[in-house]
Coordinates of N, CA and C in Angstrom, one line a residue:
X81 N 122.2 56.3 127.1 CA 123.2 55.4 126.4 C 124.0 56.2 125.4
X82 N 125.3 56.1 125.5 CA 126.2 56.9 124.7 C 126.2 56.3 123.3
X83 N 126.4 57.2 122.3 CA 126.5 56.7 120.9 C 127.9 56.1 120.7
X84 N 128.0 55.1 119.9 CA 129.3 54.5 119.6 C 130.1 55.4 118.7
X85 N 131.4 55.4 118.9 CA 132.3 56.3 118.1 C 132.2 56.0 116.6
X86 N 132.4 57.0 115.7 CA 132.3 56.8 114.3 C 133.6 56.0 113.9
X87 N 133.6 55.6 112.6 CA 134.8 54.8 112.1 C 136.1 55.5 112.3
X88 N 136.1 56.9 112.2 CA 137.4 57.6 112.4 C 137.8 57.8 113.8
X89 N 137.0 57.3 114.8 CA 137.3 57.4 116.2 C 136.7 58.6 116.9
X90 N 136.1 59.5 116.1 CA 135.4 60.6 116.7 C 134.0 60.2 117.2
X91 N 133.5 60.9 118.2 CA 132.2 60.6 118.7 C 131.2 61.2 117.7
X92 N 130.1 60.4 117.5 CA 129.1 60.9 116.6 C 128.1 61.7 117.4
X93 N 127.4 62.6 116.6 CA 126.3 63.4 117.3 C 125.2 62.4 117.7
X94 N 124.5 62.8 118.7 CA 123.3 62.0 119.1 C 122.4 61.8 118.0
X95 N 121.6 60.7 118.0 CA 120.7 60.4 116.9 C 119.8 61.5 116.6
X96 N 119.2 62.1 117.6 CA 118.2 63.2 117.4 C 118.8 64.4 116.6
X97 N 120.1 64.8 116.9 CA 120.7 65.9 116.3 C 121.0 65.5 114.8
X98 N 121.5 64.2 114.6 CA 121.7 63.8 113.2 C 120.4 63.9 112.4
X99 N 119.3 63.5 113.0 CA 118.0 63.5 112.3 C 117.6 65.0 111.9
X100 N 117.8 65.9 112.9 CA 117.5 67.3 112.6 C 118.4 67.8 111.5
X101 N 119.6 67.5 111.5 CA 120.5 68.0 110.5 C 120.2 67.4 109.1
X102 N 119.7 66.2 109.1 CA 119.3 65.6 107.8 C 118.0 66.3 107.3
X103 N 117.2 66.8 108.2 CA 116.0 67.5 107.8 C 116.2 68.9 107.4
X104 N 117.4 69.3 107.2 CA 117.7 70.7 106.8 C 117.8 71.7 108.0
X105 N 118.0 71.2 109.1 CA 118.1 72.1 110.3 C 119.5 72.8 110.2
X106 N 119.7 73.8 111.0 CA 120.9 74.6 111.0 C 122.1 73.7 111.4
X107 N 123.1 73.6 110.5 CA 124.3 72.9 110.8 C 125.5 73.7 110.9
X108 N 125.4 74.9 110.3 CA 126.6 75.8 110.3 C 126.6 76.7 111.5
X109 N 127.8 76.8 112.1 CA 127.9 77.6 113.3 C 129.0 78.6 113.1
X110 N 128.9 79.7 113.9 CA 130.1 80.7 113.9 C 130.0 81.4 115.3
X111 N 131.1 82.0 115.6 CA 131.2 82.7 116.9 C 130.8 84.1 116.8
X112 N 130.0 84.6 117.7 CA 129.5 86.0 117.8 C 130.0 86.5 119.2
X113 N 130.7 87.6 119.1 CA 131.2 88.2 120.4 C 130.5 89.5 120.8
X114 N 130.3 89.6 122.1 CA 129.7 90.8 122.6 C 130.4 91.3 123.8
X115 N 130.4 92.6 124.1 CA 131.0 93.0 125.4 C 129.8 92.8 126.4
X116 N 130.1 93.1 127.7 CA 129.1 92.8 128.7 C 127.8 93.5 128.6
X117 N 127.9 94.8 128.2 CA 126.7 95.6 128.0 C 125.9 95.1 126.8
X118 N 126.5 94.8 125.7 CA 125.8 94.2 124.5 C 125.2 92.9 124.9
X119 N 125.9 92.0 125.6 CA 125.4 90.7 125.9 C 124.1 90.9 126.8
X120 N 124.2 91.8 127.7 CA 123.0 92.0 128.6 C 121.8 92.4 127.8
X121 N 122.0 93.3 126.8 CA 120.9 93.8 125.9 C 120.3 92.6 125.1
X122 N 121.2 91.8 124.5 CA 120.8 90.7 123.7 C 120.1 89.6 124.5
X123 N 120.6 89.4 125.7 CA 120.0 88.4 126.6 C 118.6 88.9 127.0
X124 N 118.5 90.1 127.3 CA 117.2 90.7 127.7 C 116.2 90.5 126.5
X125 N 116.6 90.8 125.3 CA 115.7 90.7 124.1 C 115.3 89.2 123.9
X126 N 116.3 88.3 124.1 CA 116.0 86.9 123.9 C 115.0 86.4 125.0
X127 N 115.2 86.8 126.2 CA 114.3 86.5 127.3 C 112.9 87.1 127.1
X128 N 112.8 88.3 126.6 CA 111.6 88.9 126.3 C 110.8 88.1 125.3
X129 N 111.5 87.5 124.3 CA 110.8 86.7 123.3 C 110.8 85.3 123.7
X130 N 111.2 84.9 124.9 CA 111.1 83.6 125.4 C 111.9 82.6 124.5
X131 N 113.1 83.0 124.1 CA 113.9 82.2 123.2 C 115.3 82.0 123.8
X132 N 116.0 80.9 123.5 CA 117.4 80.8 123.8 C 118.2 81.9 123.1
X133 N 119.3 82.3 123.7 CA 120.1 83.4 123.2 C 120.5 83.1 121.8
X134 N 121.1 81.9 121.5 CA 121.7 81.6 120.2 C 120.5 81.6 119.1
X135 N 119.4 81.1 119.5 CA 118.3 81.0 118.6 C 117.8 82.4 118.3
X136 N 117.7 83.2 119.3 CA 117.2 84.6 119.1 C 118.1 85.4 118.2
X137 N 119.4 85.2 118.4 CA 120.4 85.9 117.5 C 120.3 85.4 116.1
X138 N 120.2 84.1 115.9 CA 120.1 83.6 114.6 C 118.8 84.1 113.9
X139 N 117.7 84.0 114.5 CA 116.4 84.4 113.9 C 116.4 85.9 113.6
X140 N 116.9 86.7 114.6 CA 117.0 88.2 114.3 C 117.9 88.5 113.2
X141 N 119.0 87.8 113.1 CA 119.9 88.1 111.9 C 119.3 87.7 110.6
X142 N 118.6 86.6 110.6 CA 117.9 86.2 109.3 C 116.8 87.2 108.9
X143 N 116.1 87.7 109.9 CA 115.0 88.6 109.6 C 115.6 89.9 109.0
X144 N 116.7 90.4 109.5 CA 117.3 91.6 109.0 C 117.9 91.3 107.6
X145 N 118.6 90.1 107.4 CA 119.2 89.8 106.2 C 118.1 89.6 105.1
X146 N 117.0 89.1 105.4 CA 115.9 88.9 104.4 C 115.0 90.1 104.3
X147 N 115.4 91.2 105.0 CA 114.7 92.5 105.0 C 113.2 92.3 105.4
X148 N 113.0 91.4 106.3 CA 111.6 91.2 106.9 C 111.5 92.3 108.0
X149 N 112.6 92.7 108.6 CA 112.6 93.8 109.6 C 113.8 94.7 109.2
X150 N 113.6 95.9 109.4 CA 114.7 96.9 109.2 C 115.1 97.5 110.5
X151 N 116.3 97.3 110.9 CA 116.7 97.9 112.2 C 116.6 99.4 112.2
X152 N 116.0 100.0 113.2 CA 116.0 101.5 113.3 C 116.4 101.9 114.6
X153 N 116.9 103.1 114.7 CA 117.3 103.7 115.9 C 116.1 104.0 116.8
X154 N 116.3 104.3 118.1 CA 115.2 104.6 118.9 C 114.6 105.9 118.5
X155 N 115.4 106.8 118.0 CA 114.8 108.1 117.4 C 113.9 107.8 116.3
X156 N 114.4 107.0 115.4 CA 113.6 106.6 114.2 C 112.3 105.9 114.6
X157 N 112.4 105.1 115.6 CA 111.2 104.4 116.1 C 110.2 105.4 116.7
X158 N 110.7 106.4 117.4 CA 109.8 107.5 117.9 C 109.2 108.3 116.7
X159 N 110.0 108.5 115.7 CA 109.4 109.2 114.5 C 108.4 108.4 113.8
X160 N 108.6 107.1 113.7 CA 107.6 106.2 113.1 C 106.3 106.3 113.9
X161 N 106.5 106.2 115.2 CA 105.3 106.3 116.1 C 104.5 107.6 115.8
X162 N 105.3 108.7 115.7 CA 104.7 110.0 115.4 C 104.0 110.0 114.0
X163 N 104.6 109.3 113.0 CA 103.9 109.2 111.7 C 102.6 108.5 111.9
X164 N 102.6 107.4 112.6 CA 101.4 106.6 112.8 C 100.3 107.5 113.5
X165 N 100.7 108.2 114.6 CA 99.8 109.0 115.3 C 99.3 110.1 114.4
X166 N 100.1 110.7 113.6 CA 99.7 111.8 112.7 C 98.7 111.2 111.6
X167 N 99.0 110.0 111.2 CA 98.1 109.4 110.2 C 96.7 109.2 110.8
X168 N 96.7 108.7 112.0 CA 95.4 108.5 112.7 C 94.7 109.8 112.9
X169 N 95.4 110.9 113.3 CA 94.8 112.2 113.4 C 94.3 112.7 112.1
X170 N 95.0 112.5 111.0 CA 94.5 112.9 109.7 C 93.3 112.2 109.3
X171 N 93.2 110.9 109.7 CA 92.0 110.1 109.4 C 90.8 110.7 110.2
X172 N 91.0 111.1 111.4 CA 89.9 111.7 112.2 C 89.5 113.0 111.6
X173 N 90.5 113.8 111.1 CA 90.2 115.1 110.5 C 89.4 114.9 109.2
X174 N 89.8 113.9 108.5 CA 89.0 113.5 107.2 C 87.6 113.2 107.6
X175 N 87.3 112.5 108.7 CA 86.0 112.3 109.1 C 85.2 113.6 109.4
X176 N 85.9 114.5 110.1 CA 85.3 115.8 110.4 C 84.9 116.5 109.1
X177 N 85.9 116.5 108.1 CA 85.6 117.2 106.8 C 84.4 116.6 106.2
X178 N 84.3 115.2 106.2 CA 83.1 114.6 105.6 C 81.8 115.0 106.3
X179 N 81.8 115.1 107.6 CA 80.7 115.6 108.3 C 80.3 117.0 108.0
X180 N 81.4 117.9 107.9 CA 81.1 119.3 107.5 C 80.5 119.4 106.1
X181 N 81.1 118.6 105.2 CA 80.5 118.6 103.8 C 79.1 118.1 103.8
X182 N 78.8 117.1 104.6 CA 77.4 116.6 104.6 C 76.5 117.7 105.2
X183 N 76.9 118.3 106.2 CA 76.1 119.4 106.9 C 75.9 120.6 105.9
X184 N 77.0 120.9 105.2 CA 76.9 122.1 104.2 C 75.9 121.7 103.1
X185 N 76.0 120.5 102.6 CA 75.2 120.0 101.5 C 73.7 119.9 102.0
X186 N 73.5 119.6 103.3 CA 72.1 119.4 103.8 C 71.4 120.8 104.0
X187 N 72.1 121.6 104.9 CA 71.4 122.9 105.2 C 72.3 124.0 105.6
X188 N 73.6 123.8 105.4 CA 74.6 124.9 105.6 C 74.7 125.3 107.1
X189 N 74.7 124.4 108.1 CA 74.7 124.7 109.5 C 76.1 124.7 110.1
X190 N 77.1 124.6 109.3 CA 78.5 124.6 109.8 C 78.9 126.1 110.0
X191 N 79.5 126.4 111.2 CA 79.9 127.7 111.4 C 81.3 128.0 110.9
X192 N 81.7 129.2 110.7 CA 83.0 129.6 110.3 C 84.1 129.1 111.3
X193 N 83.7 129.2 112.6 CA 84.7 128.7 113.6 C 85.0 127.2 113.5
X194 N 83.9 126.4 113.2 CA 84.1 125.0 113.0 C 85.0 124.7 111.8
X195 N 84.7 125.4 110.7 CA 85.4 125.2 109.5 C 86.9 125.6 109.7
X196 N 87.1 126.7 110.3 CA 88.5 127.2 110.5 C 89.3 126.3 111.4
X197 N 88.6 125.7 112.5 CA 89.3 124.8 113.4 C 89.7 123.5 112.7
X198 N 88.8 123.0 111.9 CA 89.1 121.8 111.1 C 90.2 122.0 110.1
X199 N 90.2 123.1 109.4 CA 91.3 123.4 108.5 C 92.6 123.6 109.2
X200 N 92.6 124.2 110.3 CA 93.8 124.4 111.1 C 94.4 123.1 111.6
X201 N 93.5 122.2 112.0 CA 93.9 120.9 112.5 C 94.5 120.1 111.3
X202 N 93.9 120.2 110.1 CA 94.5 119.6 108.9 C 95.9 120.1 108.6
X203 N 96.0 121.4 108.6 CA 97.3 122.0 108.3 C 98.4 121.5 109.3
X204 N 98.1 121.5 110.6 CA 99.0 121.1 111.7 C 99.4 119.6 111.5
X205 N 98.4 118.8 111.3 CA 98.7 117.3 111.1 C 99.6 117.1 109.9
X206 N 99.3 117.8 108.8 CA 100.1 117.6 107.6 C 101.5 118.0 107.8
X207 N 101.7 119.1 108.5 CA 103.1 119.6 108.8 C 103.8 118.6 109.7
X208 N 103.1 118.0 110.7 CA 103.8 117.1 111.6 C 104.2 115.8 110.8
X209 N 103.3 115.4 109.9 CA 103.7 114.2 109.1 C 104.8 114.5 108.1
X210 N 104.8 115.7 107.5 CA 105.9 116.1 106.7 C 107.3 116.1 107.4
X211 N 107.3 116.7 108.6 CA 108.5 116.8 109.4 C 109.0 115.4 109.8
X212 N 108.1 114.6 110.2 CA 108.5 113.2 110.7 C 109.0 112.4 109.5
X213 N 108.3 112.6 108.3 CA 108.7 111.8 107.1 C 110.1 112.3 106.7
X214 N 110.4 113.6 106.7 CA 111.7 114.1 106.3 C 112.8 113.6 107.2
X215 N 112.5 113.5 108.5 CA 113.4 113.1 109.5 C 113.8 111.6 109.3
X216 N 112.8 110.8 109.0 CA 113.0 109.4 108.8 C 113.8 109.2 107.5
X217 N 113.5 110.0 106.5 CA 114.3 109.9 105.2 C 115.7 110.3 105.4
X218 N 116.0 111.3 106.3 CA 117.4 111.7 106.5 C 118.1 110.6 107.2
X219 N 117.5 109.9 108.1 CA 118.2 108.9 108.9 C 118.3 107.6 108.2
X220 N 117.5 107.3 107.2 CA 117.5 106.1 106.5 C 118.8 105.8 105.8
X221 N 119.4 104.6 106.0 CA 120.7 104.3 105.4 C 120.4 103.8 103.9
X222 N 121.2 104.3 103.0 CA 121.0 103.8 101.6 C 121.4 102.4 101.5
X223 N 120.6 101.6 100.7 CA 121.0 100.2 100.5 C 122.1 100.1 99.5
X224 N 123.1 99.2 99.8 CA 124.2 99.1 98.9 C 124.0 98.0 97.9

């Protein structure tokens, strides 16, 4: 059943939409333009998240604006993955160091080879974390 026209002759929004708008739903709209390639990328992302395109764009824009997510390049994403991997490796190495310290305190059964290998692994992991951190810092955009 169609809604009766408003007093000024224009059609009124369906009742459900008016109720949503009264509840603080999104009522402001604007035009966003994409070329074909960009639209395909955004459509794919919306489909991946099982959302309508306009909804996905709105939610993604709000997350960035509220700094809940920070957009990063693919390179930066790879570097962040490297930092996470390095951190996990450093944690494993820390475990090894604790085991070595326990063995040394108990009876001194740690060999020079074991100690050198662990220290070498620590050095390499720290260097990888330093390099990745510096790269992320170089790519990071300053906030205005």
